Amino acid sequence: MSNFDEQDLHVVRSTRGRGETFAEIMRRRISRRAFLRGTATVSTVMGVAACTPAPEEAAEVAPTEAPTDAPEPTEAPTEAPEPTAEATATPAEIVDSSLPFTAIQPRPNTDTEVAVPDGYQVGVLLRWGDPLFPDAPEFDPENQTPEAQAQQFGYNCDYVGFLPLPAGSTTADNGLLVVNHEYTNPELMFPGYLDITNPDEEPTPNVTQQIVDTEIEAHGVAVVEVSRNGNGWSYNRDSQYNRRLTGTSPIAISGPAADHEWLQTSADPTGQDIRGTLNNCAAGKTPWGTVVTAEENFHQYFANLGQLPDDDPRKEIHDRYGIPEEASERLWEQFQPRFDVAQEPNEPFRFGWAVEIDPYDPDFTPVKRTWLGRFRHEAQTFAVAPDGRVVVYTGDDARFEYVYKFVSNGTYNAEDRTANFGLLDDGMLYVAKFNDDGSGEWMPLEFGTGPLTEENGFTSQSDVLMKTRLAGDALGATKMDRPEDIEPNPVNNKVYIALTNNTNRGVDDNPGTDEANPRPENAYGHVIELTEAGDNYAATSFGWEIFILCGDPEDESTYFAGFSKDQVSPIANPDNVAFDTVGNLWIATDGQPRTLEFNDALFGVPVSGPERGYLKQFFSSVAGSEVCGPEFTPDDTTLFLAIQHPGEGGTYDVPITSWPEESGPPRPSVLAIWADSGGAIGQV
Ligand code: FEO
Ligand code: CA
Ligand code: CA
């Protein structure tokens, strides 16, 4: 999801009275644009043929001045862990560094070029609108249609997964990229959508049937074959594997909730034939080579909850999930009645799931796996327990929501790929409780156990999963600071949880701090390191500690496990995480332009040894964007990054950048990054 505080970029367009108005936001951003034009180069060197290597960036720039309107530093956590003396090292003391690259300096939030360290190349591999099939139309932003968009790379790329070809191999030069297209920025996509030329008028979106239908086709997932050739990467438009899933694709549903009557709609009385997957944010690769993609902020597409009668039992649930009382931000409900809850009160129950797709089979019907719960899913990441059971870590990315994991009953079969396809339909979902003493427990969301009984309003396992959030409430799970990516480190078996921010922590009647969420009004976010009991991913108890409390290192409340924070890069708003094959943690951010007034970025940080916590900036993105992915090839020599919503803050007609082109609307794009030497990312 974009931006600083959860879904609030979109809230500003509403009239609900929170935050700045849309016009105020635009005026502020346009004034930044004027500044930008006077001080920065708008075009980039990366806008030509797919994945033409960019000339090396001038990697180092002078640090920017302190932000003028950054949030006030928050109080130090009362019990923030302190690095131990023996664990603290300085760069001069480190030999045989596991990440020897030279950190780049953070770049101001007006910068419209990407930056990487000396010795690295960047290529643009896939852009919004790139045709994915031999007969797909070329990108024509002035004349977009849903039919064309359905055959082109979608908007706002988020998750990136590299799956080698052939299936089951560790090929690093040829594979399938699975890319999520989380949501649309219609003001950046369509000419005339939003007129912001009059600073005294609240802009009114110019929404049409054609625009809405095109937006829906710009959502979903892309599967695209890519290969390394010479000095760079390109995609294969003719590949038999290429596929687009959109907001209208047929999707099946399985698991305990699949037979729930609330899945039935007037268009689908069976409740089994769902149309589309929406707001696909992060995702994960299964051990058997499929991808499970997360439906995150699905609530934003629906409208008019206020028109449901108060005694309708669905109303409380929809409200708990944030369905708007009145109009939605994109007004799809005016053109597609299924998004109008007053007309189709069950349609929202068909979203908020984790969806399994098989990239190696273009005819595979994706399946919403209900055992993984229904909430605003961020990632799904996979591990195999010592006894072979499959474990899925997943989180609900909203303020004060929960961390979950699923444990299968069956075991992974490495010899028979298709034998694994039912593993996610039989098991148990757990929700996390973080105790203040550094221990924790996974509590089963099992119907009939503890408070999940009919007396408390839960009628079946199906019912528990349909309203997973309410089940987590009943169990007293720990309310977190927006769980974004959660991922097990395959080298040390610990699990890393990115908590991106929660400025409502401790405000008004909201929950106050606890040891796992130790900062009030948490603007900068933090990263928790979780250790399962016995190093067993299927364990029902765990230990945890805070690995990084993000923010300006000069702020007393920031903390970097085991390392002197005066040596590290500033970081805020951790979002997507990944690991290289030696277990270094890589963190992409979403929100730094607001909190630190730096562009969002990618950082590498060792998690063990004398460099534990020694975080360095590797990549800087372009104005208005967040950094997603990240994904390494199996040999670590290429890093894929998704640049989501570049130029946000401008409009199609009044852009702040045309990145990665020299003109036209900015285009969300997937980048490939590699070292001149051909070595592993971060090792040179
Ligand atoms: Fe789509 Fe929570 O980021
Ligand atoms: Ca995010
Ligand atoms: Ca995210």
XYZ file of C-alpha atoms and ligand atoms in Angstrom:
689
model
C 0.000 0.000 0.000
C 1.140 3.431 -0.754
C 2.148 6.098 1.549
C 2.536 7.176 5.031
C -0.424 6.245 7.091
C -2.112 3.168 5.829
C -4.831 3.844 3.328
C -4.824 7.520 4.101
C -3.619 8.737 0.769
C -7.079 7.864 -0.371
C -8.808 9.126 2.704
C -7.652 12.614 1.862
C -9.863 12.547 -1.196
C -12.910 11.834 0.872
C -14.924 14.259 2.894
C -14.569 12.429 6.159
C -12.711 15.292 7.688
C -9.430 13.582 8.466
C -6.122 15.057 7.406
C -5.554 17.384 4.505
C -8.022 17.757 1.706
C -7.046 16.415 -1.657
C -6.620 19.959 -2.926
C -4.279 20.812 -0.076
C -2.189 17.748 -0.743
C -1.998 18.594 -4.398
C -1.073 22.204 -3.776
C 1.677 21.176 -1.427
C 3.007 18.626 -3.849
C 2.760 20.906 -6.830
C 4.785 23.496 -4.967
C 7.389 20.780 -4.473
C 7.220 20.107 -8.185
C 8.032 23.726 -8.912
C 11.006 23.386 -6.617
C 11.989 20.213 -8.355
C 11.939 21.775 -11.784
C 14.275 24.438 -10.620
C 16.779 22.147 -9.019
C 16.701 18.677 -10.456
C 16.880 16.827 -13.706
C 13.431 15.545 -14.519
C 14.243 13.040 -17.210
C 16.171 9.914 -16.488
C 18.575 7.875 -18.494
C 16.511 4.742 -18.051
C 13.514 5.254 -20.231
C 14.555 3.493 -23.422
C 14.230 -0.084 -24.548
C 13.374 -2.628 -21.941
C 16.290 -3.191 -19.664
C 18.879 -1.197 -21.521
C 21.483 -0.717 -18.842
C 21.501 2.725 -17.353
C 24.773 4.562 -17.267
C 26.099 4.391 -13.798
C 24.527 6.815 -11.443
C 26.566 9.324 -9.599
C 26.006 7.344 -6.497
C 26.934 9.794 -3.807
C 25.147 13.022 -3.140
C 25.460 15.384 -0.280
C 23.179 14.655 2.624
C 20.103 16.817 2.557
C 19.259 19.299 5.186
C 17.189 18.211 8.092
C 13.517 17.899 7.220
C 11.599 21.063 7.928
C 8.270 19.465 8.669
C 9.184 15.995 9.744
C 7.365 14.631 12.751
C 8.782 15.458 16.104
C 11.079 12.758 17.415
C 9.152 10.310 19.474
C 10.009 9.395 22.992
C 12.534 6.705 23.565
C 10.979 3.344 24.318
C 11.054 2.708 27.998
C 12.568 -0.722 27.622
C 14.375 -0.445 24.298
C 17.107 -3.023 24.165
C 20.632 -1.693 24.226
C 23.380 -3.148 22.081
C 25.895 -5.099 24.047
C 29.441 -3.840 24.041
C 30.906 -7.026 22.685
C 28.392 -7.119 19.843
C 29.084 -3.580 18.736
C 31.622 -3.048 15.996
C 32.654 -0.237 13.753
C 33.349 -0.527 10.046
C 37.063 -0.207 10.669
C 36.984 -3.313 12.849
C 35.143 -5.440 10.327
C 37.128 -7.654 8.046
C 35.617 -10.053 5.543
C 32.396 -8.072 5.535
C 29.346 -9.968 4.400
C 28.051 -6.837 2.677
C 31.065 -4.821 1.531
C 29.261 -2.469 -0.869
C 29.656 1.234 -0.252
C 26.445 2.726 1.101
C 24.854 5.470 -0.945
C 23.629 8.621 0.688
C 19.883 9.086 1.058
C 18.365 11.324 -1.568
C 15.823 14.106 -1.077
C 12.197 13.318 -1.777
C 12.225 15.486 -4.887
C 14.844 13.440 -6.708
C 13.540 11.885 -9.926
C 16.371 9.497 -10.670
C 17.212 6.196 -9.069
C 20.621 5.625 -7.499
C 22.754 2.558 -6.765
C 26.320 2.170 -5.461
C 29.339 2.477 -7.733
C 29.872 -0.675 -9.731
C 26.201 -1.480 -10.363
C 23.892 -1.198 -13.355
C 20.141 -0.617 -13.472
C 17.808 -1.612 -16.290
C 14.082 -1.116 -16.757
C 12.635 -4.561 -17.396
C 8.845 -4.129 -17.376
C 6.728 -0.991 -17.402
C 3.031 -0.322 -16.954
C 1.437 -0.862 -20.371
C 4.125 -3.082 -21.866
C 2.410 -5.600 -24.192
C 2.703 -9.153 -22.842
C 1.376 -11.132 -25.793
C 2.191 -11.207 -29.522
C -1.094 -9.555 -30.477
C -1.316 -7.197 -27.486
C -1.632 -3.503 -28.342
C 1.279 -1.168 -27.748
C 0.944 1.210 -24.804
C -1.149 4.214 -25.789
C -1.877 6.280 -22.689
C -4.174 8.670 -24.529
C -6.439 5.855 -25.716
C -6.541 3.182 -23.049
C -9.141 0.450 -23.072
C -9.876 -2.403 -20.684
C -9.243 -4.858 -23.516
C -5.753 -3.460 -24.123
C -4.898 -3.219 -20.421
C -5.863 -6.857 -19.915
C -3.053 -7.799 -22.312
C -0.480 -5.385 -20.922
C 1.629 -5.091 -17.777
C -0.612 -3.698 -15.048
C -0.259 -0.730 -12.742
C 1.527 -0.316 -9.390
C 3.771 -3.342 -9.361
C 4.395 -4.646 -5.831
C 5.498 -8.245 -5.196
C 8.104 -9.674 -7.551
C 8.864 -13.403 -7.554
C 11.454 -15.076 -9.795
C 10.639 -18.695 -10.619
C 13.363 -20.430 -12.630
C 12.771 -22.163 -15.938
C 12.534 -25.065 -16.112
C 10.394 -25.594 -13.025
C 12.325 -27.008 -10.111
C 15.707 -25.833 -11.369
C 17.947 -23.131 -9.905
C 18.479 -21.397 -13.232
C 19.437 -17.771 -12.699
C 19.348 -16.563 -16.316
C 15.825 -17.481 -17.379
C 12.598 -17.667 -15.445
C 9.124 -16.370 -14.799
C 8.546 -13.110 -12.997
C 5.317 -13.080 -11.050
C 4.391 -9.478 -10.326
C 1.455 -8.150 -8.311
C -0.403 -5.077 -9.522
C -1.701 -3.710 -6.273
C -3.883 -0.767 -7.168
C -4.385 2.154 -9.527
C -3.616 5.848 -9.373
C -6.234 7.075 -11.852
C -5.081 10.664 -11.464
C -1.718 9.572 -12.902
C -3.122 7.113 -15.451
C -5.795 9.022 -17.351
C -5.714 12.405 -19.078
C -8.236 14.792 -17.578
C -9.081 12.564 -14.620
C -8.310 15.282 -12.106
C -8.056 18.992 -12.780
C -5.880 20.597 -10.134
C -5.112 23.807 -11.955
C -7.368 25.886 -9.726
C -5.840 25.792 -6.244
C -9.042 27.175 -4.723
C -11.263 24.345 -5.891
C -11.528 20.839 -4.534
C -10.837 18.686 -7.585
C -13.616 16.342 -8.665
C -12.556 13.125 -10.388
C -13.797 12.713 -13.936
C -14.761 9.043 -13.737
C -16.215 7.110 -16.682
C -17.199 3.511 -17.376
C -14.166 3.157 -19.628
C -11.836 4.405 -16.907
C -13.312 2.148 -14.222
C -13.178 -0.922 -16.447
C -9.593 -0.126 -17.433
C -8.594 0.334 -13.790
C -10.019 -3.060 -12.897
C -7.976 -4.660 -15.681
C -4.851 -2.830 -14.459
C -5.135 -4.696 -11.138
C -4.157 -8.280 -10.425
C -1.057 -10.252 -11.291
C 1.286 -10.630 -14.270
C 3.323 -13.710 -15.136
C 6.079 -12.845 -17.599
C 9.039 -14.844 -18.877
C 12.331 -12.963 -18.507
C 15.895 -13.787 -19.421
C 19.379 -12.409 -19.076
C 21.037 -11.629 -22.380
C 24.427 -10.020 -22.694
C 24.579 -7.156 -20.282
C 21.004 -6.910 -19.106
C 17.558 -8.462 -18.892
C 14.555 -8.502 -21.222
C 11.107 -10.033 -21.245
C 9.764 -12.457 -23.834
C 6.538 -11.133 -25.318
C 5.969 -14.435 -27.122
C 6.334 -16.733 -24.119
C 3.708 -19.426 -23.662
C 3.800 -18.712 -19.928
C 2.815 -15.050 -20.052
C -0.458 -14.374 -18.287
C -2.495 -11.577 -16.815
C -4.901 -12.048 -13.956
C -7.092 -9.017 -13.344
C -10.035 -7.818 -11.309
C -12.351 -9.833 -13.565
C -10.494 -13.151 -13.955
C -12.304 -16.339 -12.855
C -11.019 -17.459 -9.437
C -11.982 -20.536 -7.425
C -12.195 -20.775 -3.631
C -11.303 -23.649 -1.303
C -10.919 -24.542 2.357
C -13.326 -24.318 5.300
C -14.992 -21.037 4.299
C -15.584 -22.001 0.652
C -19.132 -23.144 1.313
C -20.187 -20.117 3.337
C -23.519 -18.686 2.235
C -22.109 -15.178 2.470
C -19.982 -15.899 -0.598
C -23.117 -16.058 -2.753
C -24.090 -13.072 -4.897
C -26.718 -12.342 -7.505
C -24.141 -12.885 -10.248
C -22.850 -16.078 -8.622
C -25.529 -17.959 -6.638
C -23.026 -20.804 -6.133
C -20.544 -18.641 -4.236
C -17.821 -20.624 -5.963
C -17.108 -18.587 -9.098
C -15.396 -15.410 -8.003
C -14.465 -12.669 -10.418
C -11.058 -11.203 -9.869
C -8.323 -10.688 -7.349
C -7.775 -7.151 -6.076
C -5.145 -5.138 -4.214
C -2.514 -7.820 -4.561
C 0.282 -6.533 -2.381
C 3.085 -8.842 -1.333
C 3.132 -12.600 -1.874
C 5.292 -15.670 -1.449
C 6.596 -18.679 -3.314
C 5.557 -22.110 -2.111
C 8.151 -24.880 -1.849
C 6.386 -26.544 -4.792
C 6.815 -23.572 -7.105
C 3.460 -21.828 -6.990
C 2.843 -18.294 -5.767
C 0.362 -17.232 -3.113
C -0.616 -13.606 -3.588
C -2.137 -11.358 -0.919
C -5.367 -9.407 -1.261
C -4.664 -6.416 0.944
C -6.792 -3.256 1.045
C -9.854 -4.709 -0.665
C -12.174 -2.613 1.454
C -11.363 0.518 -0.526
C -13.212 -0.723 -3.621
C -16.546 -1.053 -1.840
C -19.101 1.588 -0.863
C -22.332 2.447 0.903
C -22.086 0.313 4.015
C -24.206 2.955 5.725
C -27.186 1.792 3.665
C -27.171 -1.714 5.167
C -29.686 -2.054 8.015
C -28.079 -1.955 11.442
C -29.529 -5.352 12.336
C -27.852 -7.039 9.368
C -25.130 -9.226 10.950
C -22.843 -8.520 8.011
C -22.693 -4.830 8.824
C -20.540 -5.205 11.949
C -18.097 -7.399 10.057
C -17.817 -5.091 7.063
C -17.292 -2.205 9.446
C -14.516 -4.085 11.261
C -12.839 -4.475 7.865
C -13.196 -0.789 6.993
C -15.805 -0.830 4.216
C -16.727 2.839 3.630
C -20.041 4.115 4.896
C -20.591 6.143 1.762
C -18.797 6.483 -1.557
C -15.539 4.719 -2.330
C -12.523 6.688 -3.403
C -12.550 5.508 -7.038
C -16.340 5.449 -7.372
C -16.351 2.038 -9.044
C -19.706 1.335 -7.412
C -21.311 3.848 -9.775
C -20.302 1.731 -12.777
C -19.964 -1.797 -11.359
C -22.843 -2.493 -8.937
C -21.072 -5.419 -7.292
C -18.937 -2.879 -5.438
C -22.051 -1.284 -3.925
C -22.607 -3.058 -0.603
C -26.197 -1.818 -0.537
C -26.833 -3.865 -3.683
C -24.409 -6.760 -3.140
C -23.743 -7.095 0.598
C -21.839 -10.362 0.143
C -19.356 -9.282 -2.516
C -16.749 -8.027 0.031
C -16.596 -11.515 1.583
C -15.138 -12.771 -1.684
C -12.007 -10.639 -1.131
C -9.338 -10.368 1.545
C -7.986 -13.853 0.904
C -4.675 -15.411 -0.095
C -4.739 -16.661 -3.686
C -2.596 -19.509 -5.025
C -1.570 -19.427 -8.682
C 0.635 -21.785 -10.686
C 2.863 -19.652 -12.925
C 4.070 -22.718 -14.792
C 0.529 -23.551 -15.925
C -1.189 -20.700 -17.789
C -4.468 -22.615 -17.645
C -4.447 -23.065 -13.864
C -7.503 -21.540 -12.213
C -6.261 -19.517 -9.226
C -7.688 -20.510 -5.861
C -8.527 -18.390 -2.833
C -7.265 -20.528 0.079
C -9.557 -19.697 2.992
C -7.542 -21.529 5.670
C -5.072 -18.624 5.465
C -7.711 -16.272 6.840
C -9.533 -13.207 5.621
C -8.068 -9.819 6.382
C -5.943 -7.207 4.659
C -3.266 -9.713 3.776
C 0.204 -8.370 3.241
C 2.633 -11.170 2.477
C 2.452 -14.914 2.525
C 5.887 -16.442 3.051
C 6.673 -20.103 3.325
C 8.864 -22.402 5.372
C 8.968 -26.142 5.956
C 9.033 -27.440 9.541
C 11.451 -30.245 10.493
C 8.623 -32.783 10.243
C 7.709 -31.601 6.730
C 4.625 -29.555 7.579
C 4.315 -26.330 5.607
C 4.168 -23.034 7.499
C 2.879 -19.753 6.059
C 3.583 -16.419 7.749
C 1.128 -13.656 6.981
C 0.040 -10.348 8.440
C -2.857 -7.932 8.416
C -1.522 -4.554 7.377
C -3.551 -2.025 9.257
C -3.051 -0.207 12.506
C -3.494 -2.439 15.551
C -3.942 -5.592 13.483
C -2.355 -8.990 13.900
C 0.414 -11.350 12.835
C -0.695 -14.841 11.754
C 0.722 -18.141 10.616
C -0.824 -21.213 9.059
C 0.513 -24.718 9.689
C -0.525 -27.535 7.354
C -1.549 -30.951 8.573
C 0.016 -32.668 5.595
C 3.707 -32.685 4.782
C 5.632 -31.355 1.817
C 6.367 -33.877 -0.907
C 9.488 -32.855 -2.805
C 9.125 -35.751 -5.238
C 5.582 -35.073 -6.455
C 4.798 -31.425 -7.122
C 1.064 -31.732 -7.595
C 0.707 -33.784 -4.416
C 1.265 -30.515 -2.542
C -1.596 -28.594 -4.107
C -4.005 -29.430 -1.278
C -1.644 -28.635 1.595
C -3.101 -25.176 2.148
C -6.630 -26.565 2.517
C -6.001 -28.618 5.659
C -4.304 -27.274 8.777
C -4.697 -24.545 11.364
C -4.395 -20.767 11.418
C -2.749 -19.157 14.444
C -2.555 -15.560 15.638
C 0.389 -14.139 17.583
C 0.515 -12.858 21.130
C 3.753 -11.047 21.972
C 4.392 -11.053 25.700
C 6.326 -8.206 27.253
C 8.981 -10.585 28.595
C 10.184 -11.487 25.101
C 8.176 -14.681 24.846
C 5.178 -15.262 22.634
C 2.529 -17.753 21.695
C 0.666 -18.767 18.597
C -3.009 -19.103 19.460
C -5.139 -21.347 17.222
C -8.160 -19.848 15.492
C -9.984 -23.095 16.008
C -13.758 -23.092 16.199
C -14.914 -24.432 19.544
C -11.628 -23.668 21.294
C -11.329 -20.899 23.881
C -13.672 -18.021 23.095
C -14.372 -19.065 19.491
C -17.749 -20.585 20.331
C -21.382 -20.057 19.441
C -21.928 -18.154 22.701
C -19.494 -15.586 21.388
C -20.984 -15.416 17.913
C -18.804 -17.914 16.048
C -20.876 -20.619 14.384
C -18.313 -22.770 12.541
C -14.701 -22.902 11.361
C -15.974 -21.333 8.162
C -17.441 -18.467 10.161
C -14.214 -17.985 12.145
C -12.235 -17.595 8.928
C -14.755 -15.300 7.238
C -14.328 -12.859 10.134
C -10.744 -13.636 11.085
C -10.213 -10.195 12.585
C -13.026 -10.699 15.068
C -11.580 -14.071 16.047
C -8.202 -12.425 16.678
C -9.957 -9.835 18.842
C -11.661 -12.565 20.869
C -8.350 -14.354 21.473
C -6.624 -11.199 22.707
C -3.914 -11.189 20.053
C -1.313 -8.418 20.162
C -2.296 -5.323 18.237
C 0.699 -4.426 16.081
C 2.031 -1.326 14.318
C 0.874 -2.377 10.826
C 2.477 -5.729 9.978
C 3.843 -5.540 6.458
C 6.172 -8.231 5.177
C 6.930 -11.218 7.436
C 9.579 -13.580 6.190
C 11.639 -16.492 7.523
C 15.396 -16.246 7.000
C 16.465 -19.548 5.424
C 19.980 -19.257 6.879
C 19.324 -18.621 10.584
C 15.668 -19.795 10.653
C 14.539 -16.638 12.434
C 11.484 -14.761 11.184
C 11.607 -11.016 10.479
C 8.512 -8.843 10.790
C 8.426 -5.368 9.241
C 6.077 -3.039 11.121
C 5.835 0.036 8.986
C 4.297 2.657 11.298
C 1.357 3.470 13.510
C 0.962 7.120 14.350
C -2.189 6.299 16.300
C -0.309 4.234 18.896
C -1.165 5.738 22.263
C -3.344 8.474 20.767
C -6.783 9.154 22.239
C -8.563 5.899 23.019
C -6.220 3.756 20.947
C -4.011 1.130 22.572
C -0.830 2.392 24.171
C 2.650 1.015 23.841
C 3.772 -2.486 24.699
C 7.220 -4.024 24.449
C 6.653 -5.286 20.903
C 5.284 -1.907 19.807
C 7.308 0.337 22.073
C 6.941 3.801 20.566
C 3.928 6.066 20.923
C 2.819 7.728 17.687
C 5.178 5.414 15.839
C 5.992 7.298 12.635
C 9.123 5.385 11.651
C 8.299 1.717 12.149
C 10.439 -1.154 13.386
C 11.569 -4.696 12.664
C 11.026 -7.612 15.030
C 13.142 -10.769 14.991
C 11.135 -13.829 16.001
C 12.691 -17.162 17.014
C 10.382 -20.162 16.961
C 10.730 -22.584 19.893
C 13.256 -25.253 19.020
C 13.876 -23.505 15.694
C 10.723 -25.296 14.577
C 8.569 -23.198 12.262
C 5.514 -25.186 13.364
C 6.044 -24.422 17.073
C 3.247 -22.856 19.089
C 5.556 -20.627 21.148
C 8.380 -18.287 20.267
C 10.814 -15.704 21.510
C 11.213 -12.283 20.010
C 13.329 -9.150 20.156
C 13.424 -5.841 18.378
C 16.029 -5.849 15.635
C 15.710 -2.256 14.449
C 13.722 0.706 15.726
C 13.779 2.809 12.581
C 14.242 6.541 12.202
C 16.926 9.137 12.072
C 19.936 7.528 13.754
C 20.486 10.763 15.657
C 17.078 10.331 17.253
C 17.532 8.737 20.660
C 14.651 6.342 20.122
C 16.228 4.624 17.113
C 18.045 1.385 17.688
C 19.981 -1.063 15.535
C 20.583 -4.468 17.100
C 24.194 -5.011 17.979
C 25.599 -2.099 16.054
C 26.545 1.462 16.700
C 23.787 3.511 15.147
C 26.061 6.399 14.259
C 27.504 4.188 11.523
C 24.262 3.194 9.800
C 22.043 4.700 7.141
C 18.843 6.437 8.180
C 15.792 4.270 7.506
C 12.061 4.579 8.103
C 8.895 2.677 7.288
C 10.154 -0.835 6.567
C 7.793 -2.694 4.252
C 8.937 -5.543 1.997
C 11.859 -7.702 3.098
C 13.974 -10.389 1.417
C 17.071 -12.449 2.082
C 20.053 -13.203 -0.097
C 21.442 -16.723 -0.069
C 23.850 -15.959 2.787
C 21.044 -14.674 4.985
C 21.530 -10.909 4.865
C 18.262 -9.045 5.360
C 17.184 -6.573 2.661
C 14.531 -4.023 3.566
C 12.473 -1.897 1.150
C 10.641 1.128 2.507
C 7.312 2.864 1.983
C 6.943 6.239 3.620
C 10.332 7.893 3.920
C 9.326 10.903 1.793
C 7.039 11.941 4.626
C 8.990 10.843 7.677
C 12.609 11.527 6.747
C 11.961 13.567 3.580
C 14.148 11.121 1.673
C 12.994 9.042 -1.249
C 12.059 5.484 -0.409
C 14.945 3.082 -0.645
C 16.403 -0.395 -0.249
C 18.821 -1.325 2.519
C 20.971 -4.346 3.245
C 21.794 -5.462 6.786
C 23.575 -8.503 8.193
C 21.682 -10.253 10.978
C 24.549 -12.136 12.604
C 28.232 -11.774 13.421
C 30.035 -8.528 14.161
C 28.016 -6.694 11.493
C 24.619 -7.580 12.949
C 22.541 -4.418 12.582
C 25.054 -2.639 10.331
C 22.470 -1.303 7.899
C 23.506 0.363 4.650
C 21.495 1.994 1.886
C 21.840 0.241 -1.477
C 19.212 1.913 -3.656
C 17.286 5.179 -3.798
C 14.004 5.433 -5.688
C 12.245 8.259 -7.515
C 9.961 10.966 -6.180
C 6.489 9.840 -5.193
C 7.297 6.123 -5.296
C 7.683 3.282 -2.845
C 10.096 0.396 -3.321
C 8.655 -3.115 -3.598
C 9.896 -6.575 -4.448
C 12.764 -7.099 -3.642
C 13.734 -10.399 -5.235
C 17.080 -12.044 -6.001
C 17.905 -14.575 -8.675
C 18.962 -17.910 -7.124
C 22.636 -16.934 -7.501
C 22.154 -13.444 -5.980
C 23.621 -11.791 -9.102
C 20.460 -9.926 -10.099
C 18.111 -7.989 -7.862
C 14.609 -7.191 -9.077
C 12.808 -4.200 -7.590
C 9.293 -2.918 -8.270
C 8.902 0.844 -8.295
C 5.326 1.548 -7.348
C 3.424 4.804 -8.001
C 6.368 6.913 -9.266
C 5.319 10.546 -9.470
C 2.522 10.222 -6.924
C 1.535 13.701 -5.911
C 1.231 14.875 -9.497
C -1.418 14.122 -12.087
C -1.381 12.863 -15.664
C -1.710 16.436 -16.885
C 0.552 18.023 -14.262
C 3.219 15.423 -13.589
C 6.150 15.743 -11.239
C 8.091 13.226 -13.320
C 7.701 11.030 -16.386
C 10.015 8.349 -14.985
C 11.260 6.118 -16.469
C 10.475 7.916 -19.736
C 11.369 11.409 -20.783
C 7.758 12.386 -21.410
C 4.259 11.139 -20.786
C 2.825 9.734 -17.576
C 5.172 8.107 -15.076
C 5.075 4.337 -15.359
C 5.357 1.908 -12.443
C 8.161 -0.442 -13.463
C 10.199 -3.462 -12.478
C 13.954 -2.860 -12.439
C 16.803 -5.333 -12.765
C 20.028 -4.438 -10.936
C 23.342 -6.207 -11.336
C 27.032 -5.654 -10.641
C 29.451 -4.711 -13.410
C 31.590 -7.578 -12.190
C 28.749 -10.088 -12.415
C 29.144 -10.829 -8.726
C 26.503 -11.166 -6.037
C 24.478 -8.118 -5.097
C 26.043 -6.314 -2.167
C 29.333 -8.178 -2.452
C 31.095 -5.542 -4.529
Fe 0.366 -2.912 0.113
Fe 0.835 -3.025 3.195
O 1.399 -2.615 1.565
Ca 3.456 -0.561 1.977
Ca 3.602 -3.532 1.292
